[in-house]
Coordinates of C-alpha atoms in Angstrom, one line a residue:
Chain A
M1 CA 15.7 -48.6 43.2
D2 CA 13.9 -49.4 40.0
S3 CA 16.3 -51.5 37.9
R4 CA 14.8 -50.5 34.6
L5 CA 15.3 -46.8 35.3
S6 CA 19.0 -47.3 36.3
Q7 CA 19.5 -49.4 33.2
S8 CA 18.2 -46.8 30.8
T9 CA 20.2 -43.9 32.4
Q10 CA 23.4 -45.9 32.3
K11 CA 23.1 -46.8 28.6
P12 CA 26.5 -45.9 27.0
F13 CA 26.5 -42.9 24.7
N14 CA 26.4 -44.2 21.1
V15 CA 28.3 -41.8 18.8
V16 CA 27.2 -43.5 15.6
A17 CA 23.5 -43.4 16.5
W18 CA 23.8 -39.8 17.6
W19 CA 25.5 -38.8 14.4
R20 CA 22.9 -40.7 12.2
G21 CA 20.1 -39.0 14.2
S22 CA 21.4 -35.5 13.9
S23 CA 22.9 -35.6 10.4
R24 CA 19.4 -36.1 9.1
Y25 CA 18.7 -32.6 10.3
A26 CA 22.1 -31.1 9.4
V27 CA 20.8 -29.9 6.0
S28 CA 17.8 -28.4 7.7
Y29 CA 19.9 -26.6 10.3
L30 CA 22.2 -25.4 7.6
L31 CA 19.4 -23.9 5.5
L32 CA 17.7 -22.4 8.6
T33 CA 20.9 -20.8 9.7
L34 CA 21.6 -19.4 6.3
L35 CA 18.1 -17.9 6.0
A36 CA 18.4 -16.5 9.6
L37 CA 21.7 -14.8 8.6
V38 CA 20.1 -13.2 5.6
S39 CA 17.2 -12.0 7.7
F40 CA 19.4 -10.6 10.4
A41 CA 22.4 -9.2 8.5
P42 CA 20.8 -5.8 7.7
F43 CA 19.9 -5.3 11.4
L44 CA 23.5 -6.2 12.4
W45 CA 24.8 -3.6 9.9
M46 CA 22.4 -1.0 11.2
V47 CA 23.5 -1.5 14.9
L48 CA 27.2 -1.5 14.1
A49 CA 26.9 1.5 11.8
S50 CA 25.1 3.4 14.6
F51 CA 28.2 3.1 16.8
K52 CA 30.7 4.2 14.2
P53 CA 32.1 7.6 13.4
L54 CA 30.8 8.8 10.0
E55 CA 33.9 8.2 8.0
E56 CA 33.9 4.5 9.1
V57 CA 30.3 3.8 8.0
E58 CA 31.5 3.9 4.4
R59 CA 34.3 1.4 5.0
L60 CA 33.9 -2.3 5.0
N61 CA 35.3 -3.0 8.4
P62 CA 32.4 -4.6 10.2
F63 CA 33.1 -3.4 13.7
P64 CA 33.8 0.2 14.7
T65 CA 37.5 0.8 15.6
V66 CA 36.3 2.9 18.5
W67 CA 32.7 2.5 19.7
H68 CA 30.8 5.8 19.8
P69 CA 27.7 5.4 22.0
E70 CA 27.4 9.2 22.1
N71 CA 25.9 9.0 18.6
Y72 CA 22.7 8.1 20.4
V73 CA 22.9 11.2 22.5
K74 CA 23.6 13.4 19.5
V75 CA 20.3 12.3 17.9
F76 CA 18.4 13.8 20.8
K77 CA 20.4 17.0 20.5
Q78 CA 19.9 17.4 16.7
I79 CA 16.2 16.7 16.6
P80 CA 13.4 16.5 19.2
F81 CA 13.5 12.7 19.2
A82 CA 12.0 12.3 22.6
R83 CA 9.1 14.4 21.5
Y84 CA 8.6 12.1 18.5
Y85 CA 8.7 9.1 20.8
F86 CA 6.1 10.6 23.0
N87 CA 3.8 11.6 20.1
S88 CA 3.9 8.1 18.6
V89 CA 3.3 6.3 21.9
F90 CA 0.7 8.8 23.0
T91 CA -1.4 8.6 19.9
A92 CA -1.0 4.9 19.4
A93 CA -2.0 4.3 23.0
W94 CA -5.2 6.3 22.6
V95 CA -6.1 4.7 19.3
T96 CA -5.5 1.3 20.8
F97 CA -7.7 2.0 23.9
L98 CA -10.6 3.5 21.8
Q99 CA -10.5 0.9 19.1
C100 CA -10.5 -2.0 21.6
L101 CA -13.5 -0.4 23.4
T102 CA -15.6 0.4 20.3
S103 CA -14.7 -2.9 18.7
A104 CA -15.5 -5.0 21.8
M105 CA -18.9 -3.3 22.2
A106 CA -19.8 -3.9 18.5
A107 CA -18.5 -7.5 18.7
Y108 CA -20.6 -8.1 21.7
A109 CA -23.7 -7.0 19.8
F110 CA -22.8 -9.2 16.9
A111 CA -21.7 -12.3 18.8
R112 CA -23.8 -12.4 22.0
L113 CA -27.1 -10.6 21.4
K114 CA -29.9 -11.9 19.2
W115 CA -31.6 -9.2 17.1
K116 CA -33.4 -8.9 13.8
G117 CA -31.1 -8.0 10.9
R118 CA -27.9 -8.9 12.8
D119 CA -26.3 -11.0 10.2
V120 CA -27.1 -8.6 7.4
V121 CA -25.5 -5.7 9.2
F122 CA -22.5 -7.9 10.1
R123 CA -22.0 -8.8 6.4
L124 CA -22.1 -5.1 5.6
Y125 CA -19.3 -4.6 8.2
L126 CA -17.3 -7.4 6.6
A127 CA -17.7 -5.9 3.1
T128 CA -16.2 -2.6 4.3
L129 CA -12.9 -4.5 5.0
M130 CA -12.1 -4.4 1.3
I131 CA -12.5 -0.6 1.0
P132 CA -8.9 0.5 0.3
G133 CA -7.5 3.3 2.4
V134 CA -6.7 5.5 -0.6
V135 CA -10.4 5.9 -1.3
T136 CA -11.4 7.2 2.2
M137 CA -8.1 9.1 2.8
I138 CA -8.9 12.2 0.6
P139 CA -12.5 12.8 2.0
N140 CA -11.2 12.2 5.5
Y141 CA -8.5 14.8 5.0
A142 CA -11.2 17.3 3.7
L143 CA -13.3 16.4 6.7
M144 CA -10.4 17.2 9.1
V145 CA -10.0 20.6 7.3
K146 CA -13.7 21.3 7.9
L147 CA -13.5 20.3 11.5
H148 CA -10.3 22.3 12.1
L149 CA -8.5 19.2 13.2
L150 CA -5.5 19.5 10.9
D151 CA -2.3 19.5 12.8
S152 CA -3.8 18.1 16.1
Y153 CA -3.7 15.0 18.3
Q154 CA -7.4 14.6 17.9
G155 CA -7.0 14.5 14.1
L156 CA -4.4 11.7 14.5
I157 CA -6.5 9.7 17.0
V158 CA -10.2 10.0 16.3
P159 CA -10.5 8.7 12.7
S160 CA -8.5 5.5 13.7
A161 CA -10.7 4.8 16.8
F162 CA -13.1 2.6 14.9
S163 CA -12.3 -0.6 13.1
A164 CA -14.3 -3.2 11.2
F165 CA -11.3 -5.6 11.4
G166 CA -11.2 -5.3 15.2
T167 CA -15.0 -5.9 15.4
F168 CA -14.5 -9.0 13.2
L169 CA -11.6 -10.4 15.2
L170 CA -13.3 -10.0 18.6
R171 CA -16.6 -11.4 17.3
Q172 CA -14.8 -14.6 16.2
F173 CA -13.3 -14.7 19.7
M174 CA -16.6 -14.1 21.6
L175 CA -18.4 -16.7 19.5
T176 CA -16.2 -19.4 21.0
L177 CA -17.6 -18.7 24.6
P178 CA -20.5 -20.9 25.5
P179 CA -23.9 -19.1 25.1
S180 CA -25.2 -20.5 28.5
L181 CA -22.9 -18.0 30.2
D182 CA -25.0 -14.9 29.2
E183 CA -28.3 -16.8 29.8
A184 CA -27.3 -17.7 33.4
A185 CA -26.2 -14.1 34.1
A186 CA -29.4 -12.7 32.6
I187 CA -31.5 -14.9 34.8
D188 CA -29.5 -13.6 37.8
G189 CA -30.8 -10.1 36.7
G190 CA -27.6 -8.8 35.1
S191 CA -28.1 -5.9 32.6
P192 CA -26.5 -6.3 29.1
W193 CA -23.9 -3.8 30.1
Q194 CA -23.0 -5.7 33.3
I195 CA -22.8 -9.0 31.3
F196 CA -20.6 -7.4 28.8
W197 CA -18.3 -5.6 31.2
D198 CA -18.1 -8.1 34.1
L199 CA -18.4 -11.4 32.2
I200 CA -17.7 -11.4 28.5
L201 CA -14.9 -8.8 28.4
P202 CA -12.7 -10.6 31.0
L203 CA -13.2 -13.9 29.1
A204 CA -12.3 -12.3 25.8
R205 CA -9.0 -11.0 27.2
P206 CA -6.7 -13.0 24.9
G207 CA -8.6 -11.6 21.9
L208 CA -8.4 -8.1 23.3
I209 CA -4.7 -8.4 23.9
T210 CA -4.1 -9.6 20.3
L211 CA -6.2 -6.7 18.9
A212 CA -4.4 -4.3 21.2
I213 CA -1.0 -5.4 19.9
F214 CA -2.0 -5.2 16.3
T215 CA -3.6 -1.8 16.7
F216 CA -0.6 -0.4 18.6
M217 CA 1.9 -1.7 16.1
G218 CA -0.1 -0.5 13.1
N219 CA -0.5 2.9 14.6
Y220 CA 3.1 3.3 15.9
G221 CA 4.3 2.7 12.3
S222 CA 1.5 4.6 10.6
F223 CA 2.9 6.9 7.9
F224 CA 0.4 8.3 5.4
W225 CA -2.1 9.8 7.7
P226 CA 0.3 11.8 10.0
L227 CA 2.3 12.7 6.9
V228 CA -0.6 14.6 5.3
L229 CA -2.2 15.8 8.6
I230 CA 0.7 17.1 10.7
K231 CA 2.5 20.4 9.8
S232 CA 4.2 21.4 13.1
E233 CA 7.4 19.9 14.2
H234 CA 6.3 19.3 17.8
L235 CA 3.4 17.1 16.7
R236 CA 5.4 14.8 14.4
T237 CA 5.3 11.1 15.1
L238 CA 8.4 8.9 14.8
P239 CA 8.0 7.9 11.2
I240 CA 7.5 11.5 10.1
G241 CA 10.3 12.7 12.3
M242 CA 12.6 10.0 10.8
L243 CA 11.7 11.0 7.3
F244 CA 12.6 14.6 7.8
F245 CA 15.7 13.7 9.7
D246 CA 16.8 11.6 6.8
T247 CA 16.0 14.3 4.1
N248 CA 17.0 17.5 6.0
Y249 CA 20.2 16.5 7.8
G250 CA 22.0 15.1 4.8
R251 CA 24.3 12.1 5.0
Q252 CA 24.8 11.5 8.7
T253 CA 24.3 7.8 8.2
N254 CA 25.6 6.8 11.7
L255 CA 23.1 9.1 13.5
I256 CA 20.3 8.1 11.2
M257 CA 21.0 4.4 12.0
A258 CA 21.0 5.2 15.7
A259 CA 17.6 6.8 15.3
S260 CA 16.4 3.8 13.4
V261 CA 17.6 1.4 16.1
M262 CA 15.7 3.4 18.7
N263 CA 12.7 3.4 16.5
I264 CA 12.4 -0.4 16.3
I265 CA 13.4 -1.2 19.8
P266 CA 9.9 -0.8 21.3
L267 CA 8.6 -3.1 18.5
I268 CA 11.1 -5.8 19.3
I269 CA 10.3 -5.6 23.0
L270 CA 6.6 -5.9 22.2
F271 CA 7.2 -8.8 19.9
V272 CA 9.3 -10.8 22.4
T273 CA 6.8 -10.3 25.2
S274 CA 3.7 -11.0 23.2
Q275 CA 4.7 -13.6 20.6
K276 CA 2.1 -16.1 21.7
F277 CA -0.9 -13.8 21.3
L278 CA 0.4 -12.5 18.0
V279 CA 0.9 -15.8 16.2
R280 CA -2.5 -16.9 17.3
G281 CA -4.1 -13.6 16.2
I282 CA -2.6 -13.8 12.8
Q283 CA -4.0 -17.2 12.3
L284 CA -7.4 -16.2 13.7
G285 CA -7.6 -13.1 11.5
A286 CA -7.3 -15.2 8.3
V287 CA -10.5 -17.1 9.1
K288 CA -13.3 -15.8 7.0
G289 CA -16.7 -15.2 8.7
Chain X
M1 CA -44.1 -10.7 26.3
K2 CA -41.8 -12.2 23.7
G3 CA -42.1 -9.2 21.4
R4 CA -41.1 -6.9 24.3
A5 CA -38.0 -9.0 25.1
Q6 CA -37.0 -8.9 21.5
R7 CA -37.4 -5.2 21.4
T8 CA -35.2 -4.6 24.5
E9 CA -32.6 -6.9 23.0
L10 CA -32.6 -4.9 19.8
L11 CA -32.4 -1.6 21.8
S12 CA -29.4 -2.8 23.8
A13 CA -27.7 -4.1 20.6
L14 CA -28.2 -0.7 19.0
G15 CA -26.6 0.9 22.1
F16 CA -23.6 -1.4 21.9
L17 CA -23.2 -0.8 18.1
L18 CA -23.7 2.9 18.2
P19 CA -20.1 4.2 18.8
N20 CA -18.6 1.9 16.2
F21 CA -21.4 2.5 13.8
L22 CA -21.1 6.3 14.1
G23 CA -17.4 6.1 13.4
F24 CA -18.1 3.8 10.5
V25 CA -20.6 6.3 8.9
I26 CA -18.4 9.3 9.5
F27 CA -15.0 7.9 8.5
T28 CA -15.8 5.1 6.1
A29 CA -19.3 5.1 4.5
G30 CA -19.6 8.8 4.2
P31 CA -16.1 9.3 2.7
V32 CA -16.7 6.4 0.2
L33 CA -19.9 8.1 -1.2
F34 CA -18.2 11.5 -1.1
S35 CA -15.2 10.2 -3.0
L36 CA -17.5 8.6 -5.6
G37 CA -19.3 11.9 -6.1
V38 CA -16.1 13.9 -6.3
S39 CA -14.6 11.6 -8.9
F40 CA -17.3 13.0 -11.3
S41 CA -16.2 16.6 -10.7
N42 CA -13.2 18.8 -11.5
W43 CA -12.8 19.8 -7.8
N44 CA -9.5 21.5 -7.2
L45 CA -8.5 22.5 -3.7
Q46 CA -6.7 25.6 -4.9
Q47 CA -9.9 26.7 -6.5
T48 CA -8.2 28.2 -9.5
I49 CA -10.9 26.7 -11.7
P50 CA -14.6 26.9 -10.9
F51 CA -16.2 23.7 -9.5
Q52 CA -18.1 21.7 -12.1
W53 CA -19.6 18.3 -12.6
I54 CA -17.9 16.7 -15.5
G55 CA -19.5 13.3 -15.6
F56 CA -17.0 10.6 -16.7
G57 CA -14.6 13.3 -17.8
N58 CA -11.9 12.2 -15.2
F59 CA -12.1 8.6 -16.3
V60 CA -11.9 9.5 -20.0
E61 CA -8.9 11.7 -19.3
L62 CA -7.3 8.9 -17.2
F63 CA -7.7 6.5 -20.0
H64 CA -5.6 8.8 -22.3
D65 CA -3.1 9.7 -19.5
P66 CA 0.2 8.0 -20.5
Q67 CA 1.5 8.5 -17.0
F68 CA -1.4 6.5 -15.5
W69 CA -0.5 3.5 -17.7
L70 CA 3.2 3.8 -16.9
Y71 CA 2.4 3.9 -13.1
F72 CA 0.0 1.0 -13.6
A73 CA 2.8 -1.0 -15.2
N74 CA 5.1 0.0 -12.3
T75 CA 2.5 -1.3 -9.8
G76 CA 2.4 -4.5 -11.7
Y77 CA 6.1 -4.8 -12.0
L78 CA 6.6 -4.4 -8.2
M79 CA 4.1 -7.2 -7.7
L80 CA 6.5 -9.6 -9.5
G81 CA 8.2 -10.3 -6.2
M82 CA 5.0 -11.9 -4.9
P83 CA 5.4 -15.4 -6.2
V84 CA 9.1 -15.4 -4.9
A85 CA 8.0 -14.2 -1.5
I86 CA 5.1 -16.7 -1.3
A87 CA 7.2 -19.7 -2.4
G88 CA 9.9 -18.6 0.1
S89 CA 7.4 -18.3 2.9
L90 CA 6.2 -21.9 2.2
F91 CA 9.8 -23.1 2.1
M92 CA 10.6 -21.5 5.4
A93 CA 7.4 -22.8 7.0
I94 CA 8.3 -26.4 5.9
L95 CA 11.8 -26.0 7.4
L96 CA 10.2 -24.6 10.6
S97 CA 7.5 -27.3 10.8
Q98 CA 10.1 -30.0 11.6
R99 CA 10.3 -30.7 15.3
L100 CA 13.8 -29.4 15.8
R101 CA 15.4 -27.8 18.8
G102 CA 15.7 -24.0 18.8
I103 CA 12.9 -23.6 16.2
V104 CA 11.4 -20.6 18.1
V105 CA 14.7 -18.7 17.8
Y106 CA 14.7 -19.2 14.0
R107 CA 11.0 -18.3 13.7
T108 CA 11.7 -15.1 15.6
L109 CA 14.6 -14.2 13.4
F110 CA 12.6 -14.8 10.2
Y111 CA 9.7 -12.8 11.5
L112 CA 11.9 -9.8 12.6
P113 CA 11.9 -7.9 9.3
S114 CA 8.2 -8.0 8.8
F115 CA 7.5 -7.1 12.4
T116 CA 9.8 -4.1 12.4
S117 CA 9.0 -3.0 8.9
G118 CA 8.3 0.7 8.3
V119 CA 10.0 3.9 7.7
A120 CA 13.1 3.0 9.8
L121 CA 13.8 -0.1 7.8
M122 CA 13.3 1.7 4.5
I123 CA 15.8 4.3 5.6
L124 CA 18.1 1.4 6.5
W125 CA 17.8 -0.1 3.0
K126 CA 18.3 3.2 1.4
A127 CA 21.7 3.2 3.1
L128 CA 22.4 -0.4 2.2
Y129 CA 21.6 0.3 -1.5
N130 CA 23.8 3.5 -1.7
P131 CA 25.8 2.7 -4.8
D132 CA 29.0 4.4 -3.7
F133 CA 29.1 3.9 0.1
G134 CA 26.6 1.1 0.8
P135 CA 27.6 -2.4 2.0
I136 CA 25.8 -4.2 -0.8
N137 CA 27.9 -2.7 -3.6
A138 CA 31.0 -2.9 -1.5
M139 CA 30.4 -6.7 -1.3
I140 CA 29.6 -6.9 -5.1
N141 CA 32.8 -4.9 -5.9
G142 CA 34.8 -7.1 -3.5
V143 CA 33.7 -10.2 -5.3
T144 CA 34.1 -8.9 -8.8
H145 CA 37.6 -7.6 -7.9
A146 CA 38.6 -10.9 -6.3
L147 CA 37.5 -12.8 -9.4
H148 CA 39.0 -10.2 -11.8
L149 CA 35.6 -9.7 -13.4
K150 CA 35.0 -6.5 -15.4
A151 CA 31.5 -5.9 -14.1
T152 CA 30.1 -2.7 -12.6
A153 CA 27.8 -2.9 -9.6
P154 CA 24.2 -1.7 -10.2
Q155 CA 23.2 1.8 -9.3
W156 CA 20.1 0.4 -7.5
L157 CA 17.8 3.2 -6.4
L158 CA 19.3 5.6 -8.9
A159 CA 18.8 3.5 -12.0
T160 CA 15.8 3.2 -14.3
K161 CA 17.1 -0.2 -15.6
N162 CA 15.1 -3.3 -14.8
L163 CA 15.0 -7.0 -15.3
L164 CA 12.3 -6.8 -17.9
G165 CA 13.9 -4.0 -19.9
L166 CA 10.8 -1.7 -19.5
D167 CA 11.3 1.6 -21.2
V168 CA 11.0 4.9 -19.2
E169 CA 8.5 6.9 -21.3
Q170 CA 6.3 4.2 -22.8
V171 CA 5.0 0.8 -21.7
R172 CA 7.3 -1.3 -24.0
M173 CA 10.6 -3.3 -23.7
V174 CA 13.9 -2.0 -24.9
S175 CA 17.2 -3.8 -24.5
K176 CA 19.2 -0.8 -23.3
Q177 CA 17.0 -0.7 -20.2
F178 CA 17.9 -4.2 -19.2
G179 CA 19.7 -4.5 -15.9
L180 CA 19.1 -3.9 -12.2
G181 CA 17.5 -0.7 -11.0
A182 CA 15.3 1.0 -8.5
R183 CA 12.2 -1.2 -9.0
D184 CA 14.3 -4.4 -8.6
A185 CA 15.8 -2.9 -5.4
L186 CA 12.3 -2.3 -4.0
I187 CA 11.2 -5.9 -4.9
L188 CA 14.3 -7.4 -3.2
M189 CA 13.6 -5.4 -0.1
G190 CA 9.9 -6.3 -0.2
V191 CA 10.8 -10.0 -0.5
W192 CA 13.2 -9.7 2.5
I193 CA 10.4 -8.1 4.6
A194 CA 7.5 -10.3 3.6
I195 CA 9.1 -13.8 3.3
G196 CA 9.3 -14.6 7.0
G197 CA 6.1 -12.6 7.9
N198 CA 2.4 -13.4 8.3
N199 CA 2.2 -15.7 5.3
M200 CA 4.9 -17.9 6.7
L201 CA 2.9 -18.1 10.0
L202 CA -0.2 -19.0 8.0
Y203 CA 1.6 -21.7 6.1
L204 CA 3.1 -23.0 9.4
A205 CA -0.4 -23.3 10.9
A206 CA -1.7 -25.0 7.8
L207 CA 1.2 -27.5 7.7
T208 CA 0.5 -28.7 11.3
N209 CA -3.1 -29.4 10.2
V210 CA -2.1 -31.7 7.4
P211 CA -3.1 -35.2 8.7
Q212 CA 0.0 -37.2 9.5
E213 CA -1.7 -40.4 8.2
L214 CA -1.7 -39.0 4.7
H215 CA 2.1 -38.8 4.8
E216 CA 2.4 -42.2 6.3
A217 CA 0.1 -43.7 3.6
A218 CA 2.1 -41.9 0.9
S219 CA 5.4 -43.2 2.2
L220 CA 4.0 -46.8 2.5
D221 CA 3.1 -46.4 -1.2
G222 CA 6.8 -45.7 -1.8
A223 CA 6.5 -42.0 -2.3
G224 CA 9.7 -40.0 -1.9
K225 CA 9.8 -36.6 -0.1
W226 CA 9.1 -34.6 -3.2
A227 CA 6.2 -36.8 -4.4
S228 CA 4.8 -36.7 -0.9
F229 CA 4.9 -32.9 -0.9
R230 CA 3.4 -32.6 -4.4
N231 CA 0.6 -35.1 -3.9
V232 CA -0.2 -34.7 -0.2
T233 CA 1.1 -31.4 1.3
W234 CA 0.5 -29.0 -1.7
P235 CA -3.2 -30.0 -2.3
Q236 CA -3.9 -29.7 1.4
L237 CA -2.4 -26.2 1.5
A238 CA -4.4 -25.1 -1.5
P239 CA -7.0 -23.0 0.4
T240 CA -4.2 -21.3 2.3
T241 CA -2.2 -20.6 -0.8
F242 CA -5.3 -19.2 -2.5
F243 CA -6.0 -16.9 0.4
I244 CA -2.4 -15.7 0.5
V245 CA -2.3 -15.0 -3.2
V246 CA -5.5 -13.0 -3.2
M247 CA -4.5 -11.0 -0.2
S248 CA -1.0 -10.3 -1.6
F249 CA -2.7 -9.2 -4.8
I250 CA -5.0 -6.8 -3.0
G251 CA -2.1 -5.5 -1.0
G252 CA 0.2 -5.1 -4.0
L253 CA -2.4 -3.1 -6.0
Q254 CA -2.5 -0.5 -3.2
G255 CA 1.2 -0.7 -2.3
G256 CA 4.4 1.2 -3.0
F257 CA 3.5 4.5 -1.4
D258 CA 5.7 4.4 1.6
Q259 CA 8.8 3.2 -0.3
A260 CA 8.3 5.8 -3.0
R261 CA 7.9 8.6 -0.4
V262 CA 10.8 7.6 1.8
M263 CA 13.3 6.1 -0.6
T264 CA 12.9 7.3 -4.1
A265 CA 10.4 10.2 -4.4
G266 CA 8.8 8.0 -7.1
G267 CA 11.9 8.2 -9.2
P268 CA 14.2 7.9 -11.0
A269 CA 12.1 9.3 -13.9
G270 CA 8.9 8.0 -12.3
T271 CA 10.0 4.4 -12.4
T272 CA 9.0 3.7 -8.8
T273 CA 5.8 5.7 -8.9
T274 CA 2.9 3.3 -8.2
L275 CA -0.8 4.1 -8.5
S276 CA -1.1 4.9 -4.7
Y277 CA 1.8 7.4 -5.0
Y278 CA 0.3 8.9 -8.1
I279 CA -2.9 9.5 -6.2
Y280 CA -0.9 11.1 -3.4
T281 CA 0.9 13.5 -5.7
K282 CA -2.3 14.4 -7.6
A283 CA -4.3 15.0 -4.4
F284 CA -1.7 16.5 -2.0
E285 CA 0.8 18.1 -4.2
E286 CA -1.3 19.2 -7.2
F287 CA -4.6 19.4 -5.3
Q288 CA -6.6 17.8 -8.1
I289 CA -9.0 16.1 -5.8
G290 CA -11.4 15.1 -8.5
Y291 CA -8.8 13.4 -10.7
A292 CA -7.1 11.7 -7.7
S293 CA -10.5 10.3 -6.5
A294 CA -11.1 8.9 -10.0
I295 CA -7.8 7.0 -9.9
S296 CA -8.6 5.7 -6.4
W297 CA -11.9 4.3 -7.7
I298 CA -10.1 2.5 -10.5
L299 CA -8.0 0.9 -7.8
F300 CA -11.1 0.1 -5.8
A301 CA -12.7 -1.5 -8.8
M302 CA -9.7 -3.9 -9.2
I303 CA -9.7 -4.7 -5.5
F304 CA -13.4 -5.4 -5.6
V305 CA -13.0 -7.9 -8.5
M306 CA -10.3 -9.7 -6.5
T307 CA -12.5 -9.8 -3.4
L308 CA -15.4 -11.3 -5.5
V309 CA -13.0 -13.9 -6.8
N310 CA -12.1 -14.7 -3.2
W311 CA -15.7 -15.0 -2.1
K312 CA -16.7 -17.1 -5.0
Y313 CA -13.7 -19.5 -5.2
G314 CA -12.0 -19.2 -1.8
S315 CA -12.5 -21.8 0.9
K316 CA -15.6 -21.1 2.9
E317 CA -14.0 -22.4 6.1
L318 CA -10.3 -21.7 6.2
N319 CA -10.1 -22.9 9.7
Y320 CA -7.0 -23.3 11.9

């Protein structure tokens, strides 16, 4: 047996050294924990309130005296909450799919193909990133009226299917792939579409996943557009449904909190499963072209 | 031969661009031009008045519209939370950048509010701010009662009071308006949401890129923690800070719509109506499309100036 190894593992535990080592970080841990509490407290209140009977929501006792999980069932009975869920996920999924496809195609043209005027057109794309949504919102609404797409899934999905930001993000990603890849594939007789679909797209997967998460999240929480576009109850998305639940059904704070909890659960699941891509994407998105 | 290869490359590039470009023309470029045109007209969706080109009429009217200036001031007031949120993000990032155990758990908890932000959290904060039944005032009342203080808890979303003492009907300060009210409540919520969000992650990435040798050199020169931060970390973070400030400014100018629609209906007495909410009410409640478009172009002009500042003075390669 290696004597050095056994020596180091049998070193006696030194309380003083341990305390000196960790007390250096004690202040940091204290501050971190305090901030985490402030971040988390409202969520805690929301979850606890969602299990309380109404009269207890207004009292200070933190925990419900009797837990009422049936509050969650009541939400589904009072409003078509499942329908809102479906509408939100359905439209967000379509928007995500279309936006990833159109952005990836455009990004491929900007990052991997050489053509005259490419950089000018790309700069034009970049410039459109600063156009605020409020400017295009009103004409787009008028356009939806003209096309008879008010109050429809198509009206919710199609205008969001194209994105300059997505193009930009994926271009940054595709630029990092070595150019010799396309050249080799082209010599082997691959068409641009084959190179794009079979070679570049699989390699750009981390970028695509990042964009997909951003797009899905953004659309799942989208508020202004469905608010002005949707009139019928069966087409409402979650944020709109929540808004009317809050204004029309008065002060049923416990049920409204139950609905809010159910609203953010998909986001939390998404976050926990995709943290790695997300953090990277946020940092990549801040890089200017 | 070479010319032909170039032409096929251009053709396939056009093919790949086409879907995105069509969408861009139909839903961005077209609408921008349309909106600019409409802002020089009196177009009203209810068509109670005949359509007319009125030149700069909307912009002249806007200039003399006292509500526009009030809502402009509101938009500015709500942006006062920005420096607090940015400083807080930096502070959190510094705490997180230490190599401690369990840091991912803390990062996740800090990030949670910004990740889940939206209508659900606004409805939650509306309940938290409820002056009679909400937990915030229950806590305040508990503390003042225990200390035998004679203080009344703020009315939060129901009050026009604010920390600058801004008056309700004019852009001026009066002492009777001094206190805590709806605008402060929205700022507080905004800071809670933004502080652990994307800006914190940007700072965190920038902090890991500060060369360790610089800190070592500074500590060899006898610099304390604060001096090391001021003379090493802060200058190294300058490009990131600039980027964050510009982006927050651009976001702040357009902000406030969701909160106003979900939590306050722009009230009380219009104190939480921002420019974006004003545009919404003009366009979708009063159907004055021309006037609403004119306001949106004023906003666009301000954002454009901020973007130019960013292009001119921002770091050309803010790389992580």
